[in-house]
Each structure stands twice: as structure tokens, then as C-alpha cells.
CSV table of C-alpha atoms in Angstrom, one decimal:
chain,number,residue,atom,x,y,z
A,23,MET,CA,-155.8,-88.4,133.4
A,24,LYS,CA,-155.9,-85.6,130.9
A,25,LEU,CA,-154.2,-86.3,127.6
A,26,PRO,CA,-151.9,-83.8,126.0
A,27,ARG,CA,-153.4,-81.4,123.5
A,28,LYS,CA,-151.6,-82.9,120.5
A,29,ALA,CA,-152.7,-86.4,121.5
A,30,ARG,CA,-156.4,-85.3,121.6
A,31,LEU,CA,-156.3,-83.5,118.3
A,32,ARG,CA,-154.4,-86.1,116.4
A,33,LEU,CA,-156.3,-87.3,113.3
A,34,PRO,CA,-156.4,-90.9,112.1
A,35,ALA,CA,-153.6,-91.9,109.6
A,36,TRP,CA,-156.1,-92.5,106.8
A,37,THR,CA,-157.1,-88.8,106.8
A,38,ALA,CA,-153.6,-88.0,105.4
A,39,THR,CA,-154.2,-89.9,102.2
A,40,LEU,CA,-154.6,-88.1,98.9
A,41,THR,CA,-157.9,-89.9,98.2
A,42,TRP,CA,-159.4,-88.6,101.4
A,43,LYS,CA,-158.2,-85.1,100.9
A,44,ALA,CA,-159.5,-85.1,97.3
A,45,ALA,CA,-162.9,-86.5,98.5
A,46,VAL,CA,-163.2,-83.8,101.1
A,47,PHE,CA,-162.2,-81.1,98.7
A,48,ILE,CA,-164.7,-82.2,96.0
A,49,THR,CA,-167.4,-82.5,98.6
A,50,VAL,CA,-166.8,-79.1,100.0
A,51,MET,CA,-166.6,-77.5,96.6
A,52,CYS,CA,-169.8,-79.3,95.4
A,53,CYS,CA,-171.7,-78.3,98.5
A,54,ALA,CA,-170.6,-74.7,98.2
A,55,LEU,CA,-171.5,-74.6,94.5
A,56,ALA,CA,-174.8,-76.3,95.1
A,57,SER,CA,-175.6,-74.0,97.9
A,58,LEU,CA,-174.8,-70.9,95.8
A,59,LEU,CA,-176.9,-72.1,92.9
A,60,GLY,CA,-179.7,-73.2,95.1
A,61,VAL,CA,-179.9,-69.8,96.8
A,62,LEU,CA,-179.8,-68.0,93.5
A,63,VAL,CA,-182.6,-70.2,92.1
A,64,HIS,CA,-184.6,-70.0,95.3
A,65,VAL,CA,-184.4,-66.2,95.5
A,66,SER,CA,-185.2,-65.8,91.8
A,67,VAL,CA,-188.2,-68.1,91.8
A,68,THR,CA,-189.5,-66.9,95.1
A,69,ARG,CA,-189.2,-63.3,94.0
A,70,GLN,CA,-191.1,-64.1,90.8
A,71,THR,CA,-193.8,-66.1,92.6
A,72,VAL,CA,-194.3,-63.5,95.3
A,73,GLY,CA,-194.4,-60.8,92.7
A,74,GLU,CA,-197.1,-62.4,90.8
A,75,ALA,CA,-199.2,-63.0,94.0
A,76,ARG,CA,-198.6,-59.4,95.0
A,77,HIS,CA,-199.9,-58.1,91.7
A,78,LYS,CA,-203.0,-60.3,92.0
A,79,ALA,CA,-203.6,-59.1,95.5
A,80,LEU,CA,-203.2,-55.5,94.6
A,81,ASP,CA,-205.5,-55.9,91.5
A,82,ARG,CA,-208.1,-57.5,93.8
A,83,LEU,CA,-207.6,-54.6,96.3
A,84,THR,CA,-208.2,-52.1,93.4
A,85,ASP,CA,-211.5,-53.9,92.5
A,86,VAL,CA,-212.6,-54.0,96.1
A,87,THR,CA,-211.7,-50.3,96.6
A,88,ARG,CA,-213.8,-49.4,93.6
A,89,MET,CA,-216.8,-51.4,94.9
A,90,TYR,CA,-216.4,-49.8,98.3
A,91,GLU,CA,-216.4,-46.3,96.8
A,92,ALA,CA,-219.5,-47.2,94.7
A,93,GLY,CA,-221.3,-48.4,97.9
A,94,GLU,CA,-221.5,-52.0,96.7
A,95,GLN,CA,-221.3,-55.0,99.0
A,96,LEU,CA,-217.8,-56.2,99.4
A,97,PRO,CA,-217.0,-59.7,98.1
A,98,PRO,CA,-215.9,-62.6,100.4
A,99,GLY,CA,-212.3,-62.1,101.5
A,100,ALA,CA,-212.5,-58.3,101.6
A,101,ALA,CA,-213.5,-56.2,104.6
A,102,LEU,CA,-212.8,-53.0,106.6
A,103,ASP,CA,-210.3,-53.6,109.4
A,104,PRO,CA,-210.6,-57.4,109.5
A,105,PRO,CA,-209.3,-58.9,112.7
A,106,GLU,CA,-207.0,-61.3,110.8
A,107,LEU,CA,-205.2,-58.4,109.1
A,108,PRO,CA,-201.6,-58.3,110.4
A,109,ALA,CA,-201.0,-55.3,112.6
A,110,SER,CA,-198.0,-54.0,110.6
A,111,LEU,CA,-200.1,-54.0,107.3
A,112,HIS,CA,-203.0,-52.4,109.2
A,113,ALA,CA,-200.8,-49.5,110.4
A,114,LEU,CA,-199.4,-49.0,106.9
A,115,ALA,CA,-202.9,-48.8,105.4
A,116,VAL,CA,-204.2,-46.4,108.1
A,117,SER,CA,-201.2,-44.1,107.4
A,118,GLY,CA,-202.5,-43.7,103.8
A,119,LYS,CA,-200.3,-46.2,101.9
A,120,ARG,CA,-201.0,-49.5,100.1
A,121,GLY,CA,-199.1,-52.6,100.8
A,122,THR,CA,-199.0,-56.4,100.8
A,123,LEU,CA,-197.9,-59.1,103.2
A,124,VAL,CA,-197.8,-62.9,103.4
A,125,ASP,CA,-199.2,-64.3,106.6
A,126,ASP,CA,-200.6,-67.5,108.0
A,127,ASP,CA,-204.4,-67.4,108.4
A,128,HIS,CA,-205.5,-70.4,110.5
A,129,GLY,CA,-202.9,-72.7,109.0
A,130,ARG,CA,-203.4,-71.4,105.4
A,131,PRO,CA,-200.8,-69.2,103.7
A,132,THR,CA,-202.5,-66.0,102.7
A,133,MET,CA,-201.4,-62.9,100.7
A,134,TRP,CA,-203.0,-59.8,102.2
A,135,ALA,CA,-203.3,-56.5,100.4
A,136,ALA,CA,-204.6,-53.4,102.3
A,137,GLY,CA,-205.1,-49.7,101.5
A,138,PRO,CA,-206.7,-46.6,103.1
A,139,ALA,CA,-210.5,-46.1,103.2
A,140,ASP,CA,-212.0,-43.3,105.2
A,141,GLY,CA,-209.4,-43.6,107.9
A,142,LYS,CA,-209.6,-47.3,108.1
A,143,ALA,CA,-207.9,-50.2,106.4
A,144,LEU,CA,-209.6,-51.8,103.5
A,145,ALA,CA,-208.1,-55.3,103.1
A,146,ALA,CA,-208.4,-58.1,100.6
A,147,GLU,CA,-206.9,-61.6,100.8
A,148,ILE,CA,-206.1,-64.2,98.2
A,149,ASP,CA,-205.1,-67.9,98.7
A,150,TYR,CA,-201.3,-68.2,98.7
A,151,THR,CA,-201.2,-72.0,99.2
A,152,GLN,CA,-200.3,-73.0,95.7
A,153,SER,CA,-197.5,-70.4,95.5
A,154,ALA,CA,-196.1,-71.7,98.9
A,155,ARG,CA,-196.3,-75.3,97.6
A,156,THR,CA,-194.5,-74.2,94.4
A,157,ILE,CA,-191.7,-72.7,96.5
A,158,ASN,CA,-191.5,-75.6,98.9
A,159,GLY,CA,-191.4,-78.1,96.0
A,160,LEU,CA,-188.7,-76.1,94.3
A,161,ASP,CA,-186.6,-76.1,97.5
A,162,LYS,CA,-187.0,-79.9,97.8
A,163,ALA,CA,-186.1,-80.3,94.1
A,164,ILE,CA,-183.0,-78.2,94.6
A,165,LEU,CA,-182.0,-80.1,97.7
A,166,GLY,CA,-182.5,-83.5,96.0
A,167,SER,CA,-180.7,-82.6,92.8
A,168,SER,CA,-177.8,-81.1,94.8
A,169,ILE,CA,-177.4,-84.3,96.7
A,170,LEU,CA,-177.5,-86.4,93.5
A,171,ALA,CA,-175.0,-84.0,91.8
A,172,ILE,CA,-172.7,-84.1,94.8
A,173,GLY,CA,-172.8,-87.9,95.0
A,174,ALA,CA,-172.2,-88.3,91.3
A,175,THR,CA,-169.4,-85.8,91.2
A,176,LEU,CA,-167.9,-87.3,94.3
A,177,LEU,CA,-167.9,-90.8,92.8
A,178,VAL,CA,-166.4,-89.6,89.5
A,179,GLY,CA,-163.8,-87.5,91.3
A,180,VAL,CA,-162.8,-90.3,93.7
A,181,PHE,CA,-162.6,-92.7,90.7
A,182,ALA,CA,-160.3,-90.3,88.9
A,183,VAL,CA,-158.2,-89.7,92.0
A,184,THR,CA,-158.0,-93.4,92.8
A,185,ARG,CA,-156.5,-94.1,89.4
A,186,ILE,CA,-153.8,-91.6,90.1
A,187,THR,CA,-153.2,-92.8,93.7
A,188,ARG,CA,-153.1,-96.4,92.5
A,189,ARG,CA,-150.2,-95.5,90.2
A,190,LEU,CA,-148.5,-93.5,93.0
A,191,HIS,CA,-148.9,-96.6,95.3
A,192,GLN,CA,-147.3,-98.8,92.6
A,193,THR,CA,-144.4,-96.3,92.2
A,194,ALA,CA,-143.9,-96.3,96.0
A,195,THR,CA,-144.1,-100.1,96.1
A,196,VAL,CA,-141.4,-100.3,93.5
A,197,ALA,CA,-139.2,-97.8,95.4
A,198,ARG,CA,-139.5,-99.9,98.5
A,199,ARG,CA,-138.6,-103.0,96.6
A,200,ILE,CA,-135.5,-101.2,95.3
A,201,GLU,CA,-134.7,-100.1,98.8
A,202,ALA,CA,-135.0,-103.7,100.0
A,203,GLY,CA,-132.4,-104.8,97.4
A,204,ASP,CA,-134.6,-105.8,94.4
A,205,LEU,CA,-132.7,-103.8,91.8
A,206,ASP,CA,-134.7,-105.4,88.9
A,207,ALA,CA,-137.9,-103.8,90.1
A,208,ARG,CA,-139.4,-101.3,87.7
A,209,VAL,CA,-142.7,-99.4,87.4
A,210,ASN,CA,-142.9,-99.8,83.6
A,211,ASP,CA,-145.6,-97.2,83.2
A,212,PRO,CA,-147.0,-97.6,79.7
A,213,ARG,CA,-147.1,-93.8,79.3
A,214,THR,CA,-143.3,-93.7,79.6
A,215,SER,CA,-142.6,-96.5,77.1
A,216,ASP,CA,-144.6,-94.8,74.3
A,217,PRO,CA,-143.1,-91.4,73.6
A,218,THR,CA,-146.1,-90.4,71.4
A,219,ARG,CA,-148.4,-90.5,74.4
A,220,PRO,CA,-148.7,-87.4,76.6
A,221,GLN,CA,-147.2,-87.9,80.0
A,222,ASP,CA,-148.7,-86.6,83.3
A,223,GLU,CA,-146.7,-85.9,86.5
A,224,VAL,CA,-147.1,-89.5,87.8
A,225,ALA,CA,-145.7,-90.9,84.6
A,226,THR,CA,-142.8,-88.5,84.8
A,227,VAL,CA,-142.0,-89.6,88.4
A,228,ALA,CA,-142.3,-93.3,87.4
A,229,GLY,CA,-140.0,-92.8,84.5
A,230,ALA,CA,-137.5,-90.9,86.7
A,231,LEU,CA,-137.6,-93.8,89.2
A,232,ASP,CA,-137.0,-96.4,86.6
A,233,THR,CA,-134.1,-94.4,85.2
A,234,MET,CA,-132.6,-94.0,88.6
A,235,ALA,CA,-133.0,-97.7,89.4
A,236,GLY,CA,-131.3,-98.7,86.1
A,237,THR,CA,-128.4,-96.3,86.8
A,238,LEU,CA,-128.1,-97.5,90.4
A,239,GLN,CA,-128.2,-101.2,89.3
A,240,GLY,CA,-125.5,-100.6,86.7
A,241,LYS,CA,-123.2,-98.9,89.2
A,242,LEU,CA,-123.7,-101.6,91.8
A,243,LEU,CA,-123.2,-104.4,89.4
A,244,SER,CA,-120.0,-102.7,88.2
A,245,GLU,CA,-118.8,-102.4,91.8
A,246,GLN,CA,-119.6,-106.0,92.5
A,247,ARG,CA,-117.7,-107.1,89.4
A,248,PHE,CA,-114.8,-104.9,90.4
A,249,THR,CA,-114.8,-106.4,93.9
A,250,ALA,CA,-115.0,-110.0,92.6
A,251,ASP,CA,-112.3,-109.4,90.0
A,252,VAL,CA,-109.9,-107.8,92.5
A,253,ALA,CA,-110.4,-110.6,94.9
A,254,HIS,CA,-109.9,-113.2,92.2
A,255,GLU,CA,-106.8,-111.5,90.9
A,256,LEU,CA,-105.3,-111.3,94.5
A,257,ARG,CA,-105.7,-115.0,95.2
A,258,THR,CA,-102.9,-116.1,92.8
A,259,PRO,CA,-100.2,-113.7,94.1
A,260,LEU,CA,-101.3,-114.3,97.7
A,261,THR,CA,-100.9,-118.0,97.2
A,262,GLY,CA,-97.4,-117.4,96.0
A,263,LEU,CA,-96.6,-115.1,98.9
A,264,HIS,CA,-97.9,-117.7,101.3
A,265,ALA,CA,-95.7,-120.4,99.8
A,266,ALA,CA,-92.7,-118.0,99.8
A,267,ALA,CA,-93.4,-117.0,103.5
A,268,GLU,CA,-93.3,-120.7,104.5
A,269,LEU,CA,-89.7,-120.9,103.1
A,270,LEU,CA,-88.4,-118.0,105.2
A,271,PRO,CA,-86.2,-118.9,108.1
A,272,GLU,CA,-87.8,-118.9,111.5
A,273,GLY,CA,-87.8,-115.6,113.3
A,274,ARG,CA,-89.7,-112.4,114.0
A,275,PRO,CA,-89.6,-111.1,110.4
A,276,ALA,CA,-91.0,-114.4,109.1
A,277,GLU,CA,-93.8,-114.4,111.7
A,278,LEU,CA,-94.8,-110.8,110.7
A,279,VAL,CA,-94.8,-111.7,107.0
A,280,ARG,CA,-96.9,-114.9,107.5
A,281,ASP,CA,-99.3,-112.9,109.8
A,282,ARG,CA,-99.9,-110.2,107.1
A,283,VAL,CA,-100.2,-112.7,104.3
A,284,GLN,CA,-102.8,-114.6,106.3
A,285,ALA,CA,-104.7,-111.3,107.0
A,286,MET,CA,-104.7,-110.5,103.3
A,287,ARG,CA,-105.9,-114.0,102.4
A,288,SER,CA,-108.7,-113.7,104.9
A,289,LEU,CA,-109.7,-110.3,103.5
A,290,THR,CA,-109.6,-111.7,100.0
A,291,GLU,CA,-111.9,-114.6,101.0
A,292,ASP,CA,-114.3,-112.2,102.7
A,293,LEU,CA,-114.4,-110.0,99.6
A,294,LEU,CA,-115.2,-113.0,97.4
A,295,GLU,CA,-117.9,-114.1,99.9
A,296,ILE,CA,-119.5,-110.6,99.9
A,297,SER,CA,-119.4,-110.5,96.1
A,298,ARG,CA,-121.3,-113.8,95.9
A,299,LEU,CA,-123.8,-112.5,98.5
A,300,ASP,CA,-124.3,-109.3,96.5
A,301,ALA,CA,-124.8,-111.2,93.3
A,302,GLY,CA,-127.4,-113.5,94.9
A,303,SER,CA,-125.6,-116.6,93.7
A,304,GLU,CA,-125.5,-118.4,97.0
A,305,ARG,CA,-127.5,-121.6,97.3
A,306,VAL,CA,-128.5,-123.1,100.6
A,307,ASP,CA,-128.4,-126.8,101.6
A,308,LEU,CA,-131.2,-127.0,104.1
A,309,ASP,CA,-131.4,-129.8,106.7
A,310,LEU,CA,-132.9,-130.3,110.1
A,311,GLN,CA,-130.5,-129.4,113.0
A,312,GLU,CA,-130.7,-129.4,116.7
A,313,LEU,CA,-129.6,-125.9,117.5
A,314,ALA,CA,-128.0,-126.3,121.0
A,315,PRO,CA,-125.5,-129.0,119.9
A,316,VAL,CA,-124.5,-126.9,116.9
A,317,VAL,CA,-123.8,-123.8,119.1
A,318,GLU,CA,-121.9,-125.9,121.7
A,319,ARG,CA,-119.7,-127.5,119.0
A,320,LEU,CA,-119.0,-124.1,117.4
A,321,VAL,CA,-117.9,-122.6,120.7
A,322,ARG,CA,-115.6,-125.6,121.5
A,323,ALA,CA,-114.0,-125.3,118.0
A,324,SER,CA,-113.6,-121.5,118.4
A,325,VAL,CA,-111.9,-121.9,121.7
A,326,ALA,CA,-109.6,-124.6,120.3
A,327,SER,CA,-108.6,-122.4,117.3
A,328,GLY,CA,-108.0,-119.4,119.5
A,329,THR,CA,-110.8,-117.2,118.0
A,330,ALA,CA,-112.7,-117.4,121.3
A,331,GLU,CA,-111.6,-117.3,124.9
A,332,ALA,CA,-112.0,-120.2,127.3
A,333,ASP,CA,-114.5,-118.2,129.5
A,334,THR,CA,-117.1,-118.2,126.7
A,335,THR,CA,-120.3,-119.7,128.1
A,336,VAL,CA,-123.3,-121.4,126.5
A,337,THR,CA,-126.7,-121.3,128.2
A,338,VAL,CA,-129.5,-123.5,126.8
A,339,VAL,CA,-132.9,-122.3,128.0
A,340,ARG,CA,-134.8,-124.4,125.5
A,341,ASP,CA,-133.5,-126.4,122.5
A,342,ALA,CA,-135.2,-126.3,119.2
A,343,CYS,CA,-135.1,-128.1,115.9
A,344,VAL,CA,-134.4,-125.7,113.0
A,345,GLU,CA,-134.3,-126.1,109.3
A,346,THR,CA,-131.2,-124.4,108.1
A,347,ASP,CA,-127.8,-124.6,106.3
A,348,LYS,CA,-125.4,-125.8,109.0
A,349,ARG,CA,-122.3,-124.4,107.3
A,350,ARG,CA,-123.8,-121.0,106.8
A,351,LEU,CA,-125.3,-121.0,110.4
A,352,GLU,CA,-121.8,-121.7,111.8
A,353,ARG,CA,-120.4,-119.0,109.6
A,354,VAL,CA,-122.9,-116.4,111.1
A,355,LEU,CA,-122.4,-117.5,114.7
A,356,GLY,CA,-118.6,-117.7,114.2
A,357,ASN,CA,-118.5,-114.1,112.9
A,358,LEU,CA,-120.7,-112.9,115.8
A,359,LEU,CA,-118.5,-114.7,118.3
A,360,ALA,CA,-115.3,-113.5,116.8
A,361,ASN,CA,-116.6,-109.9,116.7
A,362,ALA,CA,-117.7,-110.1,120.4
A,363,HIS,CA,-114.2,-111.2,121.4
A,364,LYS,CA,-112.4,-108.8,119.1
A,365,HIS,CA,-114.4,-105.6,119.8
A,366,GLY,CA,-116.1,-106.4,123.1
A,367,LYS,CA,-115.0,-107.6,126.5
A,368,ALA,CA,-115.2,-110.9,128.3
A,369,PRO,CA,-117.2,-112.7,129.4
A,370,VAL,CA,-119.0,-113.6,126.1
A,371,GLU,CA,-122.3,-115.3,126.6
A,372,LEU,CA,-124.3,-117.4,124.1
A,373,THR,CA,-127.9,-118.2,124.9
A,374,VAL,CA,-130.2,-120.6,123.1
A,375,HIS,CA,-133.8,-119.9,123.6
A,376,GLY,CA,-135.8,-122.0,121.2
A,377,PRO,CA,-134.9,-120.9,117.6
A,378,VAL,CA,-133.3,-117.7,118.9
A,379,VAL,CA,-129.5,-117.4,119.7
A,380,THR,CA,-128.1,-114.3,121.4
A,381,VAL,CA,-124.5,-113.4,121.5
A,382,ARG,CA,-123.6,-110.9,124.2
A,383,ASP,CA,-120.3,-109.4,125.4
A,384,HIS,CA,-119.7,-106.9,128.2
A,385,GLY,CA,-117.8,-104.2,126.3
A,386,THR,CA,-118.9,-100.7,125.3
A,387,GLY,CA,-121.6,-101.9,122.9
A,388,TYR,CA,-122.3,-101.3,119.3
A,389,PRO,CA,-121.6,-97.8,117.8
A,390,ASP,CA,-124.6,-95.7,117.0
A,391,TYR,CA,-124.1,-95.9,113.2
A,392,LEU,CA,-124.4,-99.7,113.3
A,393,LEU,CA,-127.6,-99.6,115.4
A,394,ASP,CA,-129.1,-97.0,113.1
A,395,HIS,CA,-128.0,-98.3,109.6
A,396,GLY,CA,-126.6,-101.8,110.2
A,397,PRO,CA,-123.0,-103.0,109.6
A,398,GLN,CA,-121.1,-101.1,107.0
A,399,ARG,CA,-118.2,-102.4,105.0
A,400,PHE,CA,-114.7,-101.3,106.0
A,401,ARG,CA,-116.0,-99.2,108.9
A,402,THR,CA,-114.8,-99.9,112.4
A,403,ASP,CA,-114.3,-97.9,115.5
A,404,ALA,CA,-111.0,-96.1,115.7
A,405,GLY,CA,-108.3,-98.3,117.1
A,406,SER,CA,-110.3,-101.5,116.5
A,407,LYS,CA,-108.8,-104.5,114.8
A,408,GLY,CA,-110.3,-106.0,111.7
A,409,HIS,CA,-111.6,-104.7,108.4
A,410,GLY,CA,-115.3,-104.4,109.2
A,411,LEU,CA,-116.6,-107.3,107.0
A,412,GLY,CA,-117.4,-109.9,109.6
A,413,LEU,CA,-120.8,-108.5,110.6
A,414,THR,CA,-121.6,-107.6,107.0
A,415,ILE,CA,-121.1,-111.2,106.0
A,416,ALA,CA,-123.1,-112.4,109.0
A,417,VAL,CA,-126.1,-110.3,108.0
A,418,GLY,CA,-125.8,-111.5,104.4
A,419,GLN,CA,-125.5,-115.2,105.3
A,420,ALA,CA,-128.4,-114.8,107.8
A,421,ALA,CA,-130.6,-113.5,105.0
A,422,VAL,CA,-129.6,-116.4,102.8
A,423,ILE,CA,-130.8,-119.0,105.3
A,424,GLY,CA,-133.9,-117.1,106.1
A,425,ALA,CA,-132.9,-115.9,109.6
A,426,GLU,CA,-133.3,-112.5,111.1
A,427,LEU,CA,-130.3,-110.9,112.6
A,428,SER,CA,-130.6,-107.8,114.8
A,429,PHE,CA,-128.3,-105.7,116.9
A,430,ARG,CA,-128.8,-103.8,120.1
A,431,ASN,CA,-127.0,-102.7,123.3
A,432,ALA,CA,-127.9,-104.1,126.7
A,433,PRO,CA,-129.2,-101.6,129.3
A,434,ASP,CA,-126.4,-102.5,131.7
A,435,GLY,CA,-123.7,-102.4,129.0
A,436,GLY,CA,-122.5,-104.6,126.3
A,437,ALA,CA,-123.4,-105.5,122.7
A,438,VAL,CA,-126.2,-108.0,122.0
A,439,ALA,CA,-126.7,-109.8,118.6
A,440,ARG,CA,-129.9,-111.7,118.2
A,441,LEU,CA,-130.3,-114.4,115.6
A,442,GLU,CA,-133.8,-115.8,115.0
A,443,LEU,CA,-134.0,-118.9,112.9
A,444,PRO,CA,-137.1,-120.5,111.3
A,445,GLU,CA,-138.1,-123.3,113.7
A,446,TYR,CA,-139.1,-126.7,112.3
A,447,VAL,CA,-142.6,-127.8,113.5
A,448,SER,CA,-143.7,-131.4,113.0
A,449,PHE,CA,-147.4,-131.9,112.0
A,450,GLU,CA,-147.4,-135.6,112.7
A,451,VAL,CA,-150.3,-136.8,114.8
A,452,PRO,CA,-149.2,-138.8,117.8
A,453,GLY,CA,-150.1,-142.5,117.5
A,454,THR,CA,-150.5,-142.6,113.8
A,455,ASP,CA,-147.5,-144.9,113.4
A,456,ASP,CA,-148.9,-147.4,115.9
A,457,VAL,CA,-152.3,-147.4,114.1
A,458,ALA,CA,-150.7,-148.0,110.8
A,459,HIS,CA,-148.6,-150.9,112.2
A,460,GLU,CA,-151.6,-152.6,113.8
A,461,ALA,CA,-153.5,-152.3,110.5
């Protein structure tokens, strides 16, 4: 099967890091600079070496020409039309010009010089081995020094970039902690605390993040105090209203007043509970609980109080022992059950599968905003009853007891809430009690 083009060309995720990009950039620039300098040095030294060898060869050719014209015997390495003479240089000499050429003579580098002599080519050769060795040694030295320079520059560059990326990672980590709700998290870059020290761009970003976190924390704390203060102030007049409503003569108006007073009292208690959750002042009372009996008792109590319908079913696939706060667990499951009956449709099904409890209805499902961003306070679908705090409280209480609460819609319709609790696992070895007793 042929993969799509994008899938074949997709690079690994680590290639997108700043360290990798900086390392590639430094390597490419060092290689380009080393190549340029190497070529310049090679060309300059080669030109100088070849020039010196050419001058020596031409000087030798001049001496050989003088000896030839004087009728003297030619020295070794000089001859008329020697068979080893390159054809191009022979043709140049026969045409009446002088020239030089480097050639390989039986595995030995040789510098040839040739000139005209009575219609023939008078040639002289000199050993070019030392010059060739000099050029080869220079090339190896350039290559070795370039590799060392690239390696050293790369190490220094990566070290410098890593210091920057480490600070960026720290800033990103603090930002994620703030996003998760830790409003006390700060970068505390030392460059931002000392105004006399020069600040780079990373320090500027860290300082801006700390300032934003401080401002956000102040606003949230102010809102939390406002919510708590309002809820506390409402409790006293609501208590008086409740007492006064009980004194009203029986009738439809009295029922309406009592119903609204009860709704306001529930809203006030929910606001107080949310303010405690936001402040992080809740304390758990952990104990071992068998999950299935807790769920079954909760459903029976909900049916008896009228918050759940009689056709609510409980299915136990596998029971489990969990370590949790029973009161808060019942609060979470009670809110999920009430939400399923209030905003969904019957039948409502609760399933216990080990440490996981799912609550499902057969209504239209959760709205898109809730699936994308989670429950939002005072936001419900148009025409729905309630004030939108039940699921918010369920999420908060689940976090307090260390459980994971998630929401989804079933493929065949209906909303599904999944609560996963920490399961208690016993590490006792079977038979240890008997052994101890026998001892």
C-alpha cells in the first residue's frame, strides 16, 4: 500500500526543536566557511608551489637549450622528443612555444618543460614529488582543522543554544502549570529580579509570564472571595425566607415560594462548595470502600428522594475496592445521576466495571462546548433546567479524591460520564497469617 505524500515526507518531531535547528544551521555555516577558506588556501598554496616548480623547470630548460646549442651532451632528464613527453606539450613545443605541464611518469609526479629545437621538442623534467606531497599534506591539514573547528564550534554553539532552550522549557513548564491551575507557579528568572542586569528576550518573556500569572491570580482570588462572600451573605436572608415560607398558609402561592426559596438555597450551597474547591481548602477523609454497594445505595436513595426515576439500573460487571472519600464520591455520582435525569432521557444506566463507574442516559448527548472545554459554570442548553453547577462540582470533587472524570457521547446516542477511581491493591502474601500463627 502506497502511503500519502505527506506521510512519507513527515520529519520526526525532534527535528522541530530549536536545538536541532541551531545545530544544523551552525554545521552548515561552519562547513560553508571551512570549504571557502579551504579552497582559497588550497588555490593560493597550489598556485605558489606550481609556480615555483614551473620556474625551476623553465630554468632547467634554458640550461638544457644552451647545452644543446653548444653541442654538449644533454644531462639526465633532458632529451629531444622523449617518448614520455605528454602529447599536448610536445605539440606546443613543435609549434615554436615553450611551456610546462605536470604529468605522472611511471607513478612519479613530474614537471615537464619543453621548447622548440630544430623542429623538434627539447624537453627537461624535474621531480615534482615533494611539491605534490606538500599540496596533499596541506589538503589533509585543511580537512582535519576544518573538522576540528566545526566540532568545536558546534559544541560551543549547542551549549549556548541549550542554555537558552533550557530557560524556554522552564518558562513553558511554568505556563503549563498555570494552565493546570497552579497559580503560584513562577519562572523567577534572576535577570528579571535584578533591574541592573541586562535582559535578553527570554528574560523578557519570563517576566511577562510572571506578571500575567500574578495579575490572573489576583483577579481569580478576587472573584473567589466575591463568590464566597455573596454566598455567605445570602445564607442569612434565605434562612429567614425559608422560615417565613413555612408560615404561609397552604396553597399554590406558598408552594411556589417554598420551591424558589429551596432553589436559591441549593444555588447558594453550590456556590459555597465551588468557592471551597477553587480555594483548595477541601480535605479528604480516605477510607476503603466496596464500590458496587456504594453505587447501589446511592441509586436507591436518589429514587426515594425523587432525584432519580425508578427505571434507573445498576450493572456490576466487576466489583472493586477503592480508597476514596465516601461522601465526596456520593456527591460526584449523585450530581452525574441528577444531571442524566434532568438533561437526558430514560433509561439511565450505571455500570460498575472494577474501579470505573459509567453513567449513561439516552438523550441527545452532551453539547459540543462541554466535550471540548469541560463543564462551564452557569451555562446550560437553552430550555434546560438548572444553573449549570452540578457537573462543575462533580469535576472539582473528583479531582479532590484523585479520580478522573471524563465526558463523551455514545455512538448510538446518549451522554456517557466515566469516573475512574484509584483502585486499592493489597500486597499481602497469601498464607502469611497462617505461618505467623503456627510460629
